[in-house]
XYZ file of C-alpha atoms in Angstrom:
332
model
C 29.766 29.081 14.492
C 26.504 31.134 14.575
C 25.696 32.801 17.879
C 22.486 30.781 18.298
C 24.355 27.492 17.747
C 27.095 28.529 20.168
C 24.507 29.439 22.803
C 22.775 26.099 22.337
C 26.062 24.207 22.769
C 26.858 26.185 25.898
C 23.399 25.440 27.280
C 24.002 21.725 26.777
C 27.317 22.018 28.589
C 25.703 23.808 31.523
C 22.972 21.151 31.655
C 25.661 18.445 31.750
C 27.362 20.189 34.667
C 24.057 20.544 36.525
C 23.487 16.828 36.013
C 26.919 16.141 37.524
C 26.180 18.434 40.472
C 22.920 16.589 41.107
C 24.703 13.234 40.857
C 27.368 14.344 43.328
C 25.234 16.331 45.769
C 21.617 15.232 45.403
C 21.125 11.781 43.910
C 22.483 10.020 46.978
C 19.783 11.360 49.322
C 17.063 11.492 46.649
C 17.402 7.834 45.684
C 17.301 6.724 49.328
C 14.189 8.822 50.001
C 12.502 7.545 46.838
C 12.890 3.881 47.767
C 11.816 4.553 51.371
C 8.804 6.733 50.527
C 7.422 4.292 47.938
C 7.001 1.772 50.738
C 4.076 3.871 52.019
C 2.275 4.170 48.695
C 0.388 1.847 46.355
C 3.722 1.320 44.572
C 5.270 -0.331 47.631
C 5.939 -3.527 45.678
C 8.550 -1.732 43.539
C 10.568 -0.876 46.639
C 10.222 -4.361 48.068
C 11.393 -5.966 44.819
C 14.295 -3.559 44.533
C 15.381 -4.126 48.148
C 15.235 -7.878 47.580
C 17.433 -7.389 44.516
C 19.763 -5.186 46.570
C 20.323 -7.982 49.085
C 21.145 -10.459 46.312
C 23.406 -7.934 44.580
C 25.076 -6.646 47.751
C 28.598 -7.863 46.984
C 28.775 -6.753 43.349
C 30.769 -3.556 44.129
C 33.487 -5.841 45.551
C 33.469 -8.109 42.509
C 34.330 -5.750 39.684
C 31.059 -3.837 39.653
C 28.651 -3.755 36.724
C 29.763 -1.228 34.145
C 27.768 -0.159 31.122
C 29.638 0.703 27.951
C 26.522 2.551 26.782
C 26.373 4.824 29.832
C 30.123 5.467 29.779
C 29.686 6.707 26.206
C 26.724 9.000 26.835
C 26.936 12.270 24.907
C 26.254 14.214 28.104
C 29.757 13.350 29.321
C 31.215 15.047 26.231
C 29.247 18.186 27.051
C 30.601 17.995 30.611
C 34.119 17.687 29.158
C 33.644 20.701 26.905
C 32.315 22.979 29.661
C 35.743 23.364 31.270
C 37.256 21.831 28.983
C 38.778 18.588 30.313
C 41.714 16.905 28.594
C 43.563 13.606 29.086
C 47.308 13.604 28.319
C 49.222 10.400 27.654
C 52.981 10.592 28.230
C 54.040 7.005 27.445
C 52.592 3.738 26.238
C 51.108 1.490 28.920
C 51.277 -2.095 27.616
C 48.094 -4.099 28.302
C 50.102 -7.189 29.261
C 50.303 -6.087 32.906
C 48.134 -4.500 35.589
C 48.388 -0.982 36.982
C 47.611 1.030 40.088
C 46.940 4.646 39.114
C 47.415 7.126 41.958
C 45.257 10.125 41.074
C 45.974 13.566 42.586
C 44.516 15.879 43.762
C 41.025 14.929 44.907
C 39.586 18.442 44.606
C 36.009 19.128 45.693
C 34.212 16.852 43.239
C 37.129 15.121 41.446
C 35.477 15.970 38.118
C 38.699 15.547 36.121
C 39.348 12.056 37.448
C 35.730 10.983 36.951
C 35.431 12.386 33.442
C 38.700 10.818 32.285
C 38.441 7.392 33.898
C 34.713 6.735 34.472
C 33.552 7.921 31.062
C 34.885 7.696 27.521
C 34.460 11.421 26.858
C 38.223 12.008 26.614
C 38.938 8.728 24.844
C 40.678 6.684 27.535
C 40.149 3.393 25.683
C 41.533 4.869 22.473
C 44.565 6.417 24.169
C 45.298 3.299 26.217
C 44.049 0.345 24.153
C 43.636 -2.864 26.102
C 43.392 -1.181 29.509
C 40.260 -1.347 31.648
C 40.099 1.571 34.082
C 38.208 1.081 37.347
C 37.815 4.162 39.513
C 37.316 3.128 43.136
C 35.287 5.031 45.712
C 33.913 4.829 49.242
C 32.309 1.476 49.951
C 29.416 3.200 51.736
C 28.367 5.054 48.599
C 27.998 1.737 46.813
C 25.447 0.547 49.374
C 22.907 3.316 48.714
C 19.881 2.161 46.666
C 19.793 3.273 43.002
C 22.785 5.580 43.524
C 25.071 2.553 43.670
C 23.761 1.269 40.353
C 24.440 4.592 38.636
C 27.976 4.685 40.024
C 28.714 1.093 39.035
C 27.378 1.683 35.535
C 30.248 4.138 34.958
C 32.809 1.593 36.138
C 33.120 2.683 39.772
C 33.963 -0.078 42.261
C 34.536 -0.197 45.999
C 37.898 0.869 47.413
C 37.803 -2.029 49.887
C 40.687 -4.486 49.916
C 38.386 -7.279 48.742
C 37.381 -5.217 45.706
C 40.919 -4.168 44.785
C 42.247 -7.711 45.154
C 39.409 -9.029 42.999
C 40.118 -6.599 40.144
C 43.880 -7.139 40.125
C 43.480 -10.938 40.347
C 41.487 -11.236 37.131
C 42.993 -13.544 34.486
C 42.643 -10.779 31.912
C 45.597 -8.392 32.116
C 45.318 -4.656 31.529
C 43.382 -3.887 34.719
C 43.986 -0.325 35.949
C 42.554 0.614 39.334
C 42.362 4.380 39.833
C 42.726 5.454 43.467
C 42.251 9.008 44.735
C 45.052 8.579 47.239
C 44.528 11.834 49.160
C 40.831 11.180 49.615
C 38.612 13.380 51.742
C 41.564 14.893 53.594
C 42.821 16.386 50.337
C 39.462 17.980 49.560
C 39.923 20.201 52.617
C 42.872 21.927 50.896
C 41.353 22.291 47.427
C 42.141 25.987 47.037
C 42.604 27.642 43.623
C 46.274 27.839 42.712
C 47.265 25.457 45.520
C 49.032 22.232 44.589
C 49.125 20.215 47.807
C 48.623 16.467 47.949
C 48.199 14.162 50.930
C 50.653 11.346 50.275
C 53.467 11.226 52.828
C 51.788 8.607 55.006
C 49.495 7.043 52.406
C 51.168 3.738 51.560
C 48.335 1.254 51.232
C 48.182 1.648 47.440
C 51.917 0.823 47.218
C 51.439 -2.294 49.329
C 48.550 -3.259 47.013
C 50.773 -2.867 43.942
C 53.486 -5.015 45.527
C 51.080 -7.807 46.460
C 49.918 -8.060 42.850
C 53.052 -7.015 40.988
C 51.116 -4.143 39.417
C 52.965 -1.119 38.048
C 52.456 2.175 39.877
C 51.397 5.102 37.690
C 51.362 8.702 38.997
C 48.494 10.825 37.679
C 48.101 14.555 38.243
C 45.105 16.694 37.326
C 45.945 20.346 36.781
C 43.021 22.711 37.348
C 41.040 20.379 39.610
C 41.376 22.743 42.557
C 40.451 25.809 40.512
C 36.814 25.060 39.675
C 35.429 26.118 43.071
C 36.280 28.527 45.864
C 36.676 26.901 49.288
C 36.471 28.044 52.881
C 39.458 26.575 54.726
C 39.292 26.454 58.513
C 42.252 26.701 60.885
C 43.364 23.326 62.215
C 42.652 24.442 65.790
C 39.091 25.620 65.039
C 35.895 23.815 66.022
C 34.821 23.766 62.380
C 37.934 21.830 61.388
C 37.357 19.461 64.313
C 33.822 18.772 63.062
C 35.135 18.109 59.560
C 37.722 15.699 60.931
C 35.212 13.780 63.066
C 32.761 13.394 60.184
C 35.589 12.337 57.872
C 36.766 9.738 60.384
C 33.364 8.070 60.754
C 31.702 8.657 57.359
C 34.694 8.820 55.029
C 34.019 12.283 53.609
C 34.680 15.811 54.849
C 31.827 18.344 54.471
C 33.187 21.522 52.886
C 31.847 25.023 52.369
C 32.455 25.818 48.721
C 30.948 27.950 45.994
C 31.253 28.752 42.318
C 29.476 31.112 39.955
C 25.780 31.606 39.358
C 23.923 30.301 36.339
C 23.661 33.728 34.703
C 26.689 35.675 35.939
C 30.328 34.831 36.610
C 30.404 37.603 39.212
C 27.580 36.225 41.348
C 27.660 33.430 43.914
C 26.331 30.012 42.939
C 27.140 26.308 42.703
C 28.034 26.224 39.024
C 31.791 25.503 38.797
C 34.090 28.001 37.146
C 34.895 26.940 33.570
C 38.667 26.614 33.866
C 40.760 24.115 31.847
C 41.357 20.761 33.542
C 44.217 18.596 32.286
C 44.874 15.091 33.607
C 48.393 13.840 32.874
C 49.121 10.110 33.103
C 52.785 9.570 33.951
C 55.377 6.868 33.384
C 54.831 3.501 35.075
C 57.045 2.346 37.913
C 57.681 -1.378 37.541
C 56.914 -3.187 40.791
C 57.864 -6.827 41.515
C 55.312 -9.113 43.092
C 55.721 -9.688 46.818
C 52.803 -11.444 48.462
C 53.895 -10.238 51.905
C 55.802 -7.010 51.269
C 58.066 -5.736 54.007
C 57.941 -2.186 55.316
C 61.297 -1.557 53.641
C 59.922 -2.617 50.247
C 56.844 -0.447 50.694
C 58.922 2.569 51.741
C 61.267 2.111 48.777
C 58.541 2.122 46.139
C 56.593 4.809 47.963
C 59.661 7.064 47.751
C 60.056 6.266 44.048
C 56.402 7.114 43.515
C 56.636 10.475 45.284
C 59.682 11.419 43.200
C 57.895 10.364 40.007
C 54.842 12.441 40.917
C 56.989 15.501 41.606
C 58.787 15.015 38.298
C 55.488 14.664 36.452
C 54.269 17.919 38.010
C 57.449 19.815 37.132
C 57.485 18.572 33.525
C 53.907 19.595 32.751
C 53.054 22.493 35.050
C 53.956 25.350 32.694
C 52.092 23.851 29.731
C 49.045 23.644 32.023
C 49.206 27.277 33.104
C 51.019 26.832 36.420
C 53.823 29.363 37.104
C 57.379 28.021 36.952
C 57.932 29.168 40.536
C 55.147 26.903 41.847
C 56.113 23.496 43.224
C 54.148 20.500 44.418
C 53.704 20.227 48.180
C 53.463 16.711 49.601
C 52.086 16.347 53.123
């Protein structure tokens, strides 16, 4: 490939990453300010009409969302994929005659691997798993923010509320796959390069969900997710960690101090993520019987099976994904 063509392709990839950074860090506040500020201009009617629509559309994130096949297939997502690059690995067939609960690990700082693989078609999810409909679920609060919510829903994101999850898994059409970042914000606080630590020991709600609907549990691990940024980790007895914990408790996310490379130099500080390979591996399903009112013993049993399956998935694929053989998964 000519140097000029290669440079152009790389520029497109960087632009795609900058778009993702803006979506993750800036669009939330910008969209809120836009709707609010227009109220004090001659264009106030646009805000009023949108807010009226927002009230009528308020419950959509809990009713399967409003995905757009067109947006999920945007070329910009392929450029985002190629920047790292990001890859989706299928280990076994997942028949579309049943529903699934995907537990995705780790969260990382911006969960770019999970988003790229399950909220876009850049890595070919629909081709690799024909008949499945992946729904990544996120904080309910994010899906209440004007404009931002519509962008998220267009990629297939739905609320992580119980109402939303029950709605998706109760659809008459089989092949529903809800993707849950089980470790959540707590896990993002340990997203250090080379560290493979997941928050799972006491996270059992997703197992109870699978039992209520008879949905198969599927462990998913994304290698490289923690390597794209550098992170400042605070001691658990520090005031900084206490602030993170309080914000996480009340807002659902933990503010982190992180950094990457600059736009023009890999040796300078910036917010551009490091271009390291990210590989998401979808494991074998664990068949789960339906139990409308699962007991604690049932939940503990399948939770233990899930943890063992996740550890096995990690061990089987770690070396092919550049992780040393001496490294093991830590579950907290």
